[in-house]
Short mmCIF file of C-alpha atoms and ligand atoms in Angstrom, two decimals:
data_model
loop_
_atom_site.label_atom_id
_atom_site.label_comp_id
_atom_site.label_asym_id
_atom_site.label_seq_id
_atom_site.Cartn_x
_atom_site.Cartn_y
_atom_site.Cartn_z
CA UNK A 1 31.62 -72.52 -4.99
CA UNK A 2 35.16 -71.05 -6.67
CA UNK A 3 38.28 -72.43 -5.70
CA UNK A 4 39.23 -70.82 -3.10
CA UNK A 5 42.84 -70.17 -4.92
CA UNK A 6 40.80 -68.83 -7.74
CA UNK A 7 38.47 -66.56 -5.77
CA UNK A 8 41.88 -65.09 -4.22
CA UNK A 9 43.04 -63.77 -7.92
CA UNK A 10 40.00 -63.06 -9.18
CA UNK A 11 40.00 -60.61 -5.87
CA UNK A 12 43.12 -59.83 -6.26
CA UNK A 13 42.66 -58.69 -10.13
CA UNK A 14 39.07 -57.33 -9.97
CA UNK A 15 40.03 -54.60 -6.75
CA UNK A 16 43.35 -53.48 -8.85
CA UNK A 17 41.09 -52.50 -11.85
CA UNK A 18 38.86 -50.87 -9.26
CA UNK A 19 41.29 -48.71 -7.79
CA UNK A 20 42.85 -48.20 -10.92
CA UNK A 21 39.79 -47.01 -12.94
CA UNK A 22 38.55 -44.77 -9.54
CA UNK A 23 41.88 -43.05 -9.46
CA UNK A 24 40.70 -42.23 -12.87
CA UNK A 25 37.61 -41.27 -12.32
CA UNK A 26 38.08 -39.33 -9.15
CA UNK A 27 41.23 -37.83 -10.37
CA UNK A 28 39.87 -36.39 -13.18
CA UNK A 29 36.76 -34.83 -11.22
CA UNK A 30 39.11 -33.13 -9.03
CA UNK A 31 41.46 -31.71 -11.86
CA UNK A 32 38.15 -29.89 -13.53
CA UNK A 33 36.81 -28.76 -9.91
CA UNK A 34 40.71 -27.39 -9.91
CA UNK A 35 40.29 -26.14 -13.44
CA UNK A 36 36.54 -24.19 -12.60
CA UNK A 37 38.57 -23.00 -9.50
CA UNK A 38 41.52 -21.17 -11.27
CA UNK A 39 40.32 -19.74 -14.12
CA UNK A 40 41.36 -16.49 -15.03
CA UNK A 41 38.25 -14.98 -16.02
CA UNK A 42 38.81 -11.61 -16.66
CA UNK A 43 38.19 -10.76 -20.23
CA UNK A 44 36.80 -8.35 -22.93
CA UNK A 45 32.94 -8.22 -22.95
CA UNK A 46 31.70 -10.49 -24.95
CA UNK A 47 34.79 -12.46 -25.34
CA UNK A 48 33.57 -16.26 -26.40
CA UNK A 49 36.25 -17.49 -24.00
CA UNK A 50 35.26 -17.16 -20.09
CA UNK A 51 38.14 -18.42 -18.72
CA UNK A 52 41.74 -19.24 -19.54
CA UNK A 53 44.75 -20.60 -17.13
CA UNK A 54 48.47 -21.77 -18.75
CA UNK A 55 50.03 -24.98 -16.42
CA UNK A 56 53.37 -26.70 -16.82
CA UNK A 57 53.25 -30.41 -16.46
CA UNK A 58 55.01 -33.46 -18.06
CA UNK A 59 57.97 -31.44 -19.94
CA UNK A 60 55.32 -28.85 -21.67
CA UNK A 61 53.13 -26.11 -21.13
CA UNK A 62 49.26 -25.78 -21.47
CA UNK A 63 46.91 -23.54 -21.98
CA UNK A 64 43.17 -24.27 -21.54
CA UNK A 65 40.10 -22.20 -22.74
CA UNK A 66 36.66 -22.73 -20.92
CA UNK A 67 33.87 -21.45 -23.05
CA UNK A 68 30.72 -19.09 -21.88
CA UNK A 69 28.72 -21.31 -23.79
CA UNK A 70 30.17 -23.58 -26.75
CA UNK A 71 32.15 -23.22 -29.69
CA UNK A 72 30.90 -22.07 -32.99
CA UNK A 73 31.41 -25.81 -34.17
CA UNK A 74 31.65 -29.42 -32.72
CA UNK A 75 34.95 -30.16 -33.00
CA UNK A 76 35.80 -33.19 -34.88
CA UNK A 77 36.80 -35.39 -31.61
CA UNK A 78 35.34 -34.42 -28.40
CA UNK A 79 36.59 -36.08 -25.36
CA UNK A 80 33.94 -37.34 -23.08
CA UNK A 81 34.84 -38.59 -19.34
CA UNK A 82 32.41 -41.42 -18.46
CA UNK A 83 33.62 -44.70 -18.65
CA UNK A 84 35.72 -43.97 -15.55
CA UNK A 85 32.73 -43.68 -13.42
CA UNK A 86 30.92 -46.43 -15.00
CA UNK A 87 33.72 -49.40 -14.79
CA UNK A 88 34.42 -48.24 -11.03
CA UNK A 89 30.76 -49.07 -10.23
CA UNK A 90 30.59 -52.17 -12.48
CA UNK A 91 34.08 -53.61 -10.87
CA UNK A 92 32.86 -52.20 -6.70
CA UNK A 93 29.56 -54.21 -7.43
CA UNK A 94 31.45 -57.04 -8.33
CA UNK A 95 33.67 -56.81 -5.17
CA UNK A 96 30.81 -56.77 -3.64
CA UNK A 97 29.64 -59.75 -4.50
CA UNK A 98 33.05 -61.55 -4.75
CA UNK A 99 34.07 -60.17 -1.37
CA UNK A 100 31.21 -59.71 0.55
CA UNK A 101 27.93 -61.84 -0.80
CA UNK A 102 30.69 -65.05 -1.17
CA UNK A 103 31.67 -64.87 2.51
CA UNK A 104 28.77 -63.32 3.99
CA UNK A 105 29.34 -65.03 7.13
CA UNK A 106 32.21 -63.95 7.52
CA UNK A 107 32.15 -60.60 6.18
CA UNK A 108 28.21 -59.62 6.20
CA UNK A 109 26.67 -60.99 9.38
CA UNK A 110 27.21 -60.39 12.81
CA UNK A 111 24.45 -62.41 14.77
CA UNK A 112 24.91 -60.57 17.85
CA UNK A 113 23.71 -57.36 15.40
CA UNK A 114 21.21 -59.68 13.45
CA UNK A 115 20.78 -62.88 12.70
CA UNK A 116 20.31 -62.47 9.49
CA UNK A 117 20.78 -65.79 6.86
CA UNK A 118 23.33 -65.38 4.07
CA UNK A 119 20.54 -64.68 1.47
CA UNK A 120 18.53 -62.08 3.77
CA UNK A 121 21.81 -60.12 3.90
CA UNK A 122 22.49 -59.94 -0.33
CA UNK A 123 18.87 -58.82 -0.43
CA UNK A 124 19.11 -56.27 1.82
CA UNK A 125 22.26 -55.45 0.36
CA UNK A 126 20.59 -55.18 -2.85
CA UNK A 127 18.06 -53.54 -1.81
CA UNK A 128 19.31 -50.59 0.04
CA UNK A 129 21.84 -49.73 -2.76
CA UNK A 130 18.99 -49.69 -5.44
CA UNK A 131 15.97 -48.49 -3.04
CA UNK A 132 18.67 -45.51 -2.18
CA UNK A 133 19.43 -44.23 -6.00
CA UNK A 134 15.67 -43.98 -6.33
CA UNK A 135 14.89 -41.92 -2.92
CA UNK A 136 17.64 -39.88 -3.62
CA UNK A 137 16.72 -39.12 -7.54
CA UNK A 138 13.16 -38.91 -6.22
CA UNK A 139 14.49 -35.89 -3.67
CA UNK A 140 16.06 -34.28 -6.63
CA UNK A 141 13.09 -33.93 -8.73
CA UNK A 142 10.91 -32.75 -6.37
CA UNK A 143 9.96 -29.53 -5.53
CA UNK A 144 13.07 -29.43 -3.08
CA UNK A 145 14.63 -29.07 -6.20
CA UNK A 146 14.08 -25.29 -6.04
CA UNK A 147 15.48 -25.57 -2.60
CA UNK A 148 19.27 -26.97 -3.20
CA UNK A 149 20.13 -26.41 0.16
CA UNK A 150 16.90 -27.65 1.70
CA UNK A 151 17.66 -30.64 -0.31
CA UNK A 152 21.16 -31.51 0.81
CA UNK A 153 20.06 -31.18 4.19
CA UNK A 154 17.04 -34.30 3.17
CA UNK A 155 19.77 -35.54 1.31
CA UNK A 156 21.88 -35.68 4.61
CA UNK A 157 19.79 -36.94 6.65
CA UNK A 158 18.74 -40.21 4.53
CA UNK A 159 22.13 -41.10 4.85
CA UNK A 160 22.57 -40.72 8.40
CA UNK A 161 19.50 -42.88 8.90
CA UNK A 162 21.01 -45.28 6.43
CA UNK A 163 23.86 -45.46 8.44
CA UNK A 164 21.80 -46.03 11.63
CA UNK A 165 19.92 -48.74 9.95
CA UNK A 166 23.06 -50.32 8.60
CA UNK A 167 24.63 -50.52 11.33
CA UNK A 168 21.66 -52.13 13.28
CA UNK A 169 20.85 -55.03 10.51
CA UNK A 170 24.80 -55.71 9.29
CA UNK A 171 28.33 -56.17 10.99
CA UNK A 172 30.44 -53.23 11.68
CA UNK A 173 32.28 -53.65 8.53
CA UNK A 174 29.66 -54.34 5.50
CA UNK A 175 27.29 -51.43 7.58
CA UNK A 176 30.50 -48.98 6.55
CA UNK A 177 31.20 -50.61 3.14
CA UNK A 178 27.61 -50.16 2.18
CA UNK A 179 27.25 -46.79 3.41
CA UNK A 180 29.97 -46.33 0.83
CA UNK A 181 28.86 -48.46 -2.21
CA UNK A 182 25.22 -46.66 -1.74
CA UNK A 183 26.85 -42.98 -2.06
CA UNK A 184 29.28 -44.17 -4.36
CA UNK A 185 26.01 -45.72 -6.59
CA UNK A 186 24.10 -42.42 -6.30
CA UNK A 187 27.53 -40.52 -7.89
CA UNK A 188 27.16 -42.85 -10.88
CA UNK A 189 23.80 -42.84 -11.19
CA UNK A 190 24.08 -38.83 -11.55
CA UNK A 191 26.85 -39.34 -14.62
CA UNK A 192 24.87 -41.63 -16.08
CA UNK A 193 21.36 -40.85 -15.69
CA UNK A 194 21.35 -37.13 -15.18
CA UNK A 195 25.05 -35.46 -16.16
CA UNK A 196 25.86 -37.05 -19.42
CA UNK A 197 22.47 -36.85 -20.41
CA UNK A 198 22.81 -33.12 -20.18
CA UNK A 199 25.96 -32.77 -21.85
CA UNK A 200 24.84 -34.73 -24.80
CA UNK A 201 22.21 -32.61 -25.18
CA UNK A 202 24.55 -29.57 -24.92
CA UNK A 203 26.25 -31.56 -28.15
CA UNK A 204 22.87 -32.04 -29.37
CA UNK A 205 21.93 -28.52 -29.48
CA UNK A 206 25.67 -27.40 -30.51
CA UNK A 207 24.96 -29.14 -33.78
CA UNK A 208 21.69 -28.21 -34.74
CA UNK A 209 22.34 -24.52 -34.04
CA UNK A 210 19.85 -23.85 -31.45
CA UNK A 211 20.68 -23.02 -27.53
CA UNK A 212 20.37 -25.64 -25.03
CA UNK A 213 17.73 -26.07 -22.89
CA UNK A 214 18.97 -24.51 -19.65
CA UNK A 215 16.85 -27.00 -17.09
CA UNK A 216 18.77 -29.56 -18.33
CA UNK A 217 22.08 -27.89 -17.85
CA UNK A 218 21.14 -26.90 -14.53
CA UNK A 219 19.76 -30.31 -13.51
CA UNK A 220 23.66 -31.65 -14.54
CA UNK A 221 25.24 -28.78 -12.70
CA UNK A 222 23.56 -29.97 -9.04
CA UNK A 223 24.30 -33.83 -9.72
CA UNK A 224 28.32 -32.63 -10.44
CA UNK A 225 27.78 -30.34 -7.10
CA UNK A 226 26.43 -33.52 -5.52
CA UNK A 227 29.24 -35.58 -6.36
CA UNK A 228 32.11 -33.30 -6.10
CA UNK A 229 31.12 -33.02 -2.09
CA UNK A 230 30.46 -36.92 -1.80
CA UNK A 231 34.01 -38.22 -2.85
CA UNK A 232 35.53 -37.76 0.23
CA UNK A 233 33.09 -39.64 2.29
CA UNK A 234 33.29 -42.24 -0.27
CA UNK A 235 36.62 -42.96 -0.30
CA UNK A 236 36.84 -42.65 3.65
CA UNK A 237 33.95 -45.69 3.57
CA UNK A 238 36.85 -47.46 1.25
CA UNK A 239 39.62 -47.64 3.01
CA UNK A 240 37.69 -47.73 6.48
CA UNK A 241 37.96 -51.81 6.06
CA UNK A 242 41.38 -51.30 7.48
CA UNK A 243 40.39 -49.39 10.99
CA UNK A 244 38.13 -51.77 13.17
CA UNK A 245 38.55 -48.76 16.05
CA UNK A 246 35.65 -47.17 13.60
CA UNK A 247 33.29 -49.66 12.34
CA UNK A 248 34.36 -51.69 15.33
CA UNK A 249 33.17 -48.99 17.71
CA UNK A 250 29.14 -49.00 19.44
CA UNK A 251 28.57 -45.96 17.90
CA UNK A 252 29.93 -46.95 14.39
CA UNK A 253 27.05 -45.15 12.67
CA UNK A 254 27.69 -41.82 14.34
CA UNK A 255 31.58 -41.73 13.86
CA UNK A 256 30.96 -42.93 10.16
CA UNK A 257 29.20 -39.56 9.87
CA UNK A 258 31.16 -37.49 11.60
CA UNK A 259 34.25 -38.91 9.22
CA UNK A 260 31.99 -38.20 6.03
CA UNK A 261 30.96 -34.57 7.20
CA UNK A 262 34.26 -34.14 8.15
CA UNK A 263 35.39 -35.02 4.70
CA UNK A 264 32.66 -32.78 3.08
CA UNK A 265 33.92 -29.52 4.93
CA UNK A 266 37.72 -30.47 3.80
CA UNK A 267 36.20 -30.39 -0.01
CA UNK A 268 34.32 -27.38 0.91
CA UNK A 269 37.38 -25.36 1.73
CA UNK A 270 39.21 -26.62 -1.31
CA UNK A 271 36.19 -25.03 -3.40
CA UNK A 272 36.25 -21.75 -2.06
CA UNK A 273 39.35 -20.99 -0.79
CA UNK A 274 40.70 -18.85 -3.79
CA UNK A 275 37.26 -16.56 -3.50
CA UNK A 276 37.26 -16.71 0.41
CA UNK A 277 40.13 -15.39 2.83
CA UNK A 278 38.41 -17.10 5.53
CA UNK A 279 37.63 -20.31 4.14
CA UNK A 280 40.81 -22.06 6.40
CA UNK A 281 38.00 -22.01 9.18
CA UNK A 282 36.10 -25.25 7.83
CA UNK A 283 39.43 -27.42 7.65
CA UNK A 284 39.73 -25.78 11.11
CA UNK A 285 36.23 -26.97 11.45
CA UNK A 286 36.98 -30.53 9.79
CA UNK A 287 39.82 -31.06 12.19
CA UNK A 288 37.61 -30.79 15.38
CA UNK A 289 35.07 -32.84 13.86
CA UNK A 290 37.93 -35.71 12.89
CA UNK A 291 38.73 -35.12 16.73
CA UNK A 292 34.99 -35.75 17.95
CA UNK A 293 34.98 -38.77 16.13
CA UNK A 294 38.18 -40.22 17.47
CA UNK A 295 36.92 -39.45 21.02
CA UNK A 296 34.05 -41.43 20.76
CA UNK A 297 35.54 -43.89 18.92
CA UNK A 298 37.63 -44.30 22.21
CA UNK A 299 37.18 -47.69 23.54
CA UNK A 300 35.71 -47.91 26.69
CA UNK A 301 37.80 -48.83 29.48
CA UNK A 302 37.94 -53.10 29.19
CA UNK A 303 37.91 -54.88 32.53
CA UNK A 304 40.28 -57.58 32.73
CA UNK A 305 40.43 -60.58 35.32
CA UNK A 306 43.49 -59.93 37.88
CA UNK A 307 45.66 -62.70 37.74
CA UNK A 308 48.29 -62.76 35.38
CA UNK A 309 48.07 -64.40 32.02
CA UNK A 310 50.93 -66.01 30.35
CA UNK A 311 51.37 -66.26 26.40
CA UNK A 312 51.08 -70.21 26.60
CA UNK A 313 47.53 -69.70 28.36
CA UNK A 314 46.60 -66.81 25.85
CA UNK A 315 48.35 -68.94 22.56
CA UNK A 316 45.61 -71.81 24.11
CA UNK A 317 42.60 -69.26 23.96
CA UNK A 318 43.97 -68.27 19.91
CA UNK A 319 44.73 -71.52 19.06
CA UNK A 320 41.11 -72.57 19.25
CA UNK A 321 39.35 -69.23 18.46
CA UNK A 322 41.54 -67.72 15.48
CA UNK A 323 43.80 -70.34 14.40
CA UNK A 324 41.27 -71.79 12.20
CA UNK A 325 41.62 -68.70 9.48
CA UNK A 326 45.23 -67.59 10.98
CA UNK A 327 47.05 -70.20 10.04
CA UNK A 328 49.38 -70.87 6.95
CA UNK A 329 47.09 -72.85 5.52
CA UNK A 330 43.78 -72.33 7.25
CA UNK A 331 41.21 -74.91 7.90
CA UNK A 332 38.09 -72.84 7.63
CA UNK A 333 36.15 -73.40 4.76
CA UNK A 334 36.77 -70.38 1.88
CA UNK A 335 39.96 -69.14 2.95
CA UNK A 336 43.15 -70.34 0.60
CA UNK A 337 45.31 -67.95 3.19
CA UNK A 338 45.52 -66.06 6.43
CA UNK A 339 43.15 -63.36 6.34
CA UNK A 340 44.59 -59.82 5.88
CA UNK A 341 48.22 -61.77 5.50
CA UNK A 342 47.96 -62.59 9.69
CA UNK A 343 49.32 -65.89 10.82
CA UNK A 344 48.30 -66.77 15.02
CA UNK A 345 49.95 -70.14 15.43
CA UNK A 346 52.74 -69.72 17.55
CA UNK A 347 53.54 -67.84 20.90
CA UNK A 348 56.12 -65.60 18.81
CA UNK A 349 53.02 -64.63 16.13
CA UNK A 350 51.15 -63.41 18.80
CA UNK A 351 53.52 -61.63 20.83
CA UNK A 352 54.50 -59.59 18.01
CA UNK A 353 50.86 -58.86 17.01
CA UNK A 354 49.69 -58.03 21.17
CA UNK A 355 48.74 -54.68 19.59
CA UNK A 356 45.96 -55.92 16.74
CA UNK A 357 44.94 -58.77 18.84
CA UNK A 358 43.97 -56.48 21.40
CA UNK A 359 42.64 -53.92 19.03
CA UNK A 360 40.43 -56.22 17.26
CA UNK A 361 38.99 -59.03 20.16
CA UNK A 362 39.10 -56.67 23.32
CA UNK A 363 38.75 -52.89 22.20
CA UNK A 364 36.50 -53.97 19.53
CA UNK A 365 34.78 -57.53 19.14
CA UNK A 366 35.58 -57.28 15.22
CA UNK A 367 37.26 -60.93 15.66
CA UNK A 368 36.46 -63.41 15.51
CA UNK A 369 34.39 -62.30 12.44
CA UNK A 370 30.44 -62.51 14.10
CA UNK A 371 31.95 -64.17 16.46
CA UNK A 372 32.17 -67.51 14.34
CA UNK A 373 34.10 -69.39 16.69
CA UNK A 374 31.99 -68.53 19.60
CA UNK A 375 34.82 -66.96 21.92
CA UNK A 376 33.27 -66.15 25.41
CA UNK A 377 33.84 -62.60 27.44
CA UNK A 378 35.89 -64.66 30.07
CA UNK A 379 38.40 -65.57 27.37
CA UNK A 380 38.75 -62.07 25.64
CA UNK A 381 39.20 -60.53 29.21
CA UNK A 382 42.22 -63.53 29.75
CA UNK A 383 43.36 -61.88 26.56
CA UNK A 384 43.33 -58.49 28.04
CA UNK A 385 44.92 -59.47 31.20
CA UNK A 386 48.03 -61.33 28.93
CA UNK A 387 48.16 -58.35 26.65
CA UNK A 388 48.18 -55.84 29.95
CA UNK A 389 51.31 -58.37 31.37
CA UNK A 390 52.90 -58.48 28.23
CA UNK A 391 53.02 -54.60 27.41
CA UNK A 392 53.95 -54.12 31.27
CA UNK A 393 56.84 -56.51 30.36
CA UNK A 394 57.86 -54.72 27.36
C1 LIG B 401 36.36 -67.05 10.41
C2 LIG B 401 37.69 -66.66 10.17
C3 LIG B 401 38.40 -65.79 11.21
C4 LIG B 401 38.59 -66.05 12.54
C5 LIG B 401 38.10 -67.24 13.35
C6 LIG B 401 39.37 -64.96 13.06
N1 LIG B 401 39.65 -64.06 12.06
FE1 LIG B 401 40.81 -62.40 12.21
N2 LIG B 401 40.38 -61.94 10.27
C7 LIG B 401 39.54 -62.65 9.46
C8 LIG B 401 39.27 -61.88 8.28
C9 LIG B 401 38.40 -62.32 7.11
C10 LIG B 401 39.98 -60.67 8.41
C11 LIG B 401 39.99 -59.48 7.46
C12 LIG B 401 41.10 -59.48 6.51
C13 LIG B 401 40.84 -58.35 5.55
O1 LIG B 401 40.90 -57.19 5.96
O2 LIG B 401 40.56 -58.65 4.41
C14 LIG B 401 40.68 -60.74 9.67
C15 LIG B 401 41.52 -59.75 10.15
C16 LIG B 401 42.12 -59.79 11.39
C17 LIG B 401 43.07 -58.82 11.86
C18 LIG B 401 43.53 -57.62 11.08
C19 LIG B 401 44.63 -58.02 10.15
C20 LIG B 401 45.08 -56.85 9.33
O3 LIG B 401 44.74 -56.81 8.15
O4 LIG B 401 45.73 -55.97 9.88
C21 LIG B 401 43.44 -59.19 13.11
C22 LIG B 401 44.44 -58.50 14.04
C23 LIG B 401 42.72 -60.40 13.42
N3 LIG B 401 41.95 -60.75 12.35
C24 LIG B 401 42.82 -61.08 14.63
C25 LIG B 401 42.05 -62.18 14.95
C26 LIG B 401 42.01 -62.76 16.27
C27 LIG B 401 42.82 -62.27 17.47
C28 LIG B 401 41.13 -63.78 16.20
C29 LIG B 401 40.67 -64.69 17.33
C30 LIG B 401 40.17 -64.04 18.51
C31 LIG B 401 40.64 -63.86 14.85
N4 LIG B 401 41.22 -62.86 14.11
C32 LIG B 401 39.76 -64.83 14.37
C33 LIG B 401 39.04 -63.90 9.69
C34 LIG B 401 39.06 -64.53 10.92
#
């Protein structure tokens, strides 16, 4: 096992590269989707050039050619975009395993989900994000492949029943996470087994003078549509670690999809807006969807015992159910610091954190993490009645 110390930096420096090097990737997929977008494509017949646009940025001014098919000759550096996508997979599978397959009690499992062992869960884990690339690649080069839209919708509906499944065999939390490391797999696995394949043999062709074979271009040009509608469900799946009112909720699978096709409408709009007056209507669209989701993510009205609690009686309850990992220097094996920066040792810690106590062991039963330290319903409704008292006091 790492020092725990250790295992804390090596998080800490592994997820900054991560970020960094997806900012990169995603950012620049979303300046050519911008670039395809604004064109100015009006030109002479036959002009080489299909599209131009001029942009000020930085202290200068640009001006960009797209070209109907290539230029006479390769030009002596070419820049390729790649590695972005690659070292974002390579650094989220090693969160993964740093994160997630290190602390899978903690992190993975949630017995009253499944009681799954710490090595069941990696090989599901495993299994799922590699069994997924090749069900989805297998969709794409079937005969649906004539059918793009017919295909999305297969496409779609894998990954609602992965999200179903997910949910049923893993906690709240890895269900979401994996959700997003299997879509965020299948983008790389179309750059590197299906887009820069095609634009190499674009180069290919370039060079020895002969046109490009087009099913190869066109293959590419799906995988980029693919991708271009899956970031923002990806990046929801990211950040969704921080809001247990989603993966925390009983329908976690559903409002996990309703985010995503949320997210894919918003991109939608973005991509047809400048040929569409109406296109507004699918962020109108998005935003009821968002709303849908946050209505069933509402939690369920929490019954709580009568009599009052006091915040000695409820600092007893968190003493022996959280104060284990909350603590300045926790006691549970793994953890070289409070969890998420939270400290639950003193009457004053928890009255200034009522809100995410109550958030994450009444509204949702996110903590304790599957329920590790075996608090019962009777003490989580004690916690509701103190937090009730305690707001009411406010
Ligand atoms: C086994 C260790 C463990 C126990 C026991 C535990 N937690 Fe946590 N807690 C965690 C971990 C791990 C996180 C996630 C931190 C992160 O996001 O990386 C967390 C996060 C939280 C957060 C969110 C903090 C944030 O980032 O905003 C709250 C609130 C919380 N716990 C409350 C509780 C309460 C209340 C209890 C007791 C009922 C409890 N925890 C018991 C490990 C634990």
């Amino acid at each position: 096992m790492l020092d725990s110390h250790v295992h804390e930096w090596l998080n800490l420096l592994i997820r900054w590269i991560h970020f960094i090097v997806g900012i990169a990737w995603i950012g620049a997929s979303f300046y050519f989707n911008w670039l395809e977008n604004n064109l100015d494509r009006k030109r002479p017949p036959r002009d080489p050039i299909a599209g131009d646009l001029w942009a000020v940025h930085g202290g200068g001014f640009y001006h960009l050619n797209k070209f109907a098919t290539g230029p006479e000759q390769l030009p002596e550096e070419l820049h390729w975009f790649k590695w972005e996508a690659y070292t974002t997979w390579l650094t989220g599978m090693m969160l993964l395993i740093l994160v997630y397959y290190f602390n899978a009690r903690i992190y993975m499992i949630d017995p009253s989900v499944r009681d799954l062992s710490a090595v069941e869960a990696m090989l599901i884990s495993l299994g799922t994000i590699a069994g997924s690339w090749f069900v989805y690649d297998g969709i794409c080069r079937s005969a649906l492949s004539r059918r793009p839209r017919i295909l999305v919708g297969v496409v779609f509906l894998y990954l609602v029943l992965l999200a179903y499944v997910l949910s049923a065999v893993f906690s709240g939390r890895a269900a979401y996470i994996h959700v997003g490391a299997v879509i965020g797999t299948l983008m790389v696995g179309n750059v590197f087994f299906v887009i820069i394949p095609a634009q190499k043999e674009m180069v290919r062709a370039l060079v020895e003078n002969r046109s490009p074979d087009p099913s190869i271009g066109a293959k590419g040009l799906l995988r980029s549509l693919h991708n271009n509608y899956l970031t923002l469900p990806v990046l929801f799946a990211m950040i969704s670690v921080h809001f247990p009112s989603t993966y925390g909720s009983s329908a976690n699978w559903l409002i996990l999809i309703l985010i995503s096709v949320a997210g894919v409408m918003a991109r939608h709009y973005f991509n047809i807006r400048k040929a569409i007056r109406s296109a507004w209507w699918f962020l109108v669209a998005a935003f009821c969807i968002l709303l849908g989701a946050m209505w069933l993510a509402y939690p369920k009205s929490v019954g709580h015992q009568q009599q009052a609690v006091s915040s000695i009686e409820a600092m007893a309850i968190i003493a022996s159910r959280c104060s284990g990992c909350h603590a300045g220097n926790p006691s549970f094996a793994g953890l070289s610091s409070p969890p998420g920066g939270l400290i639950l040792e003193t009457v004053e810690h928890i009255e200034s954190h009522a809100d995410s106590i109550y958030q994450n062991s009444v509204l949702t039963h996110t903590m304790p993490p599957g329920n590790l330290t075996g608090i019962t319903d009777a003490e989580r409704q004690a916690l509701a009645a103190w937090y009730q008292s305690h707001r009411d006091s406010q």
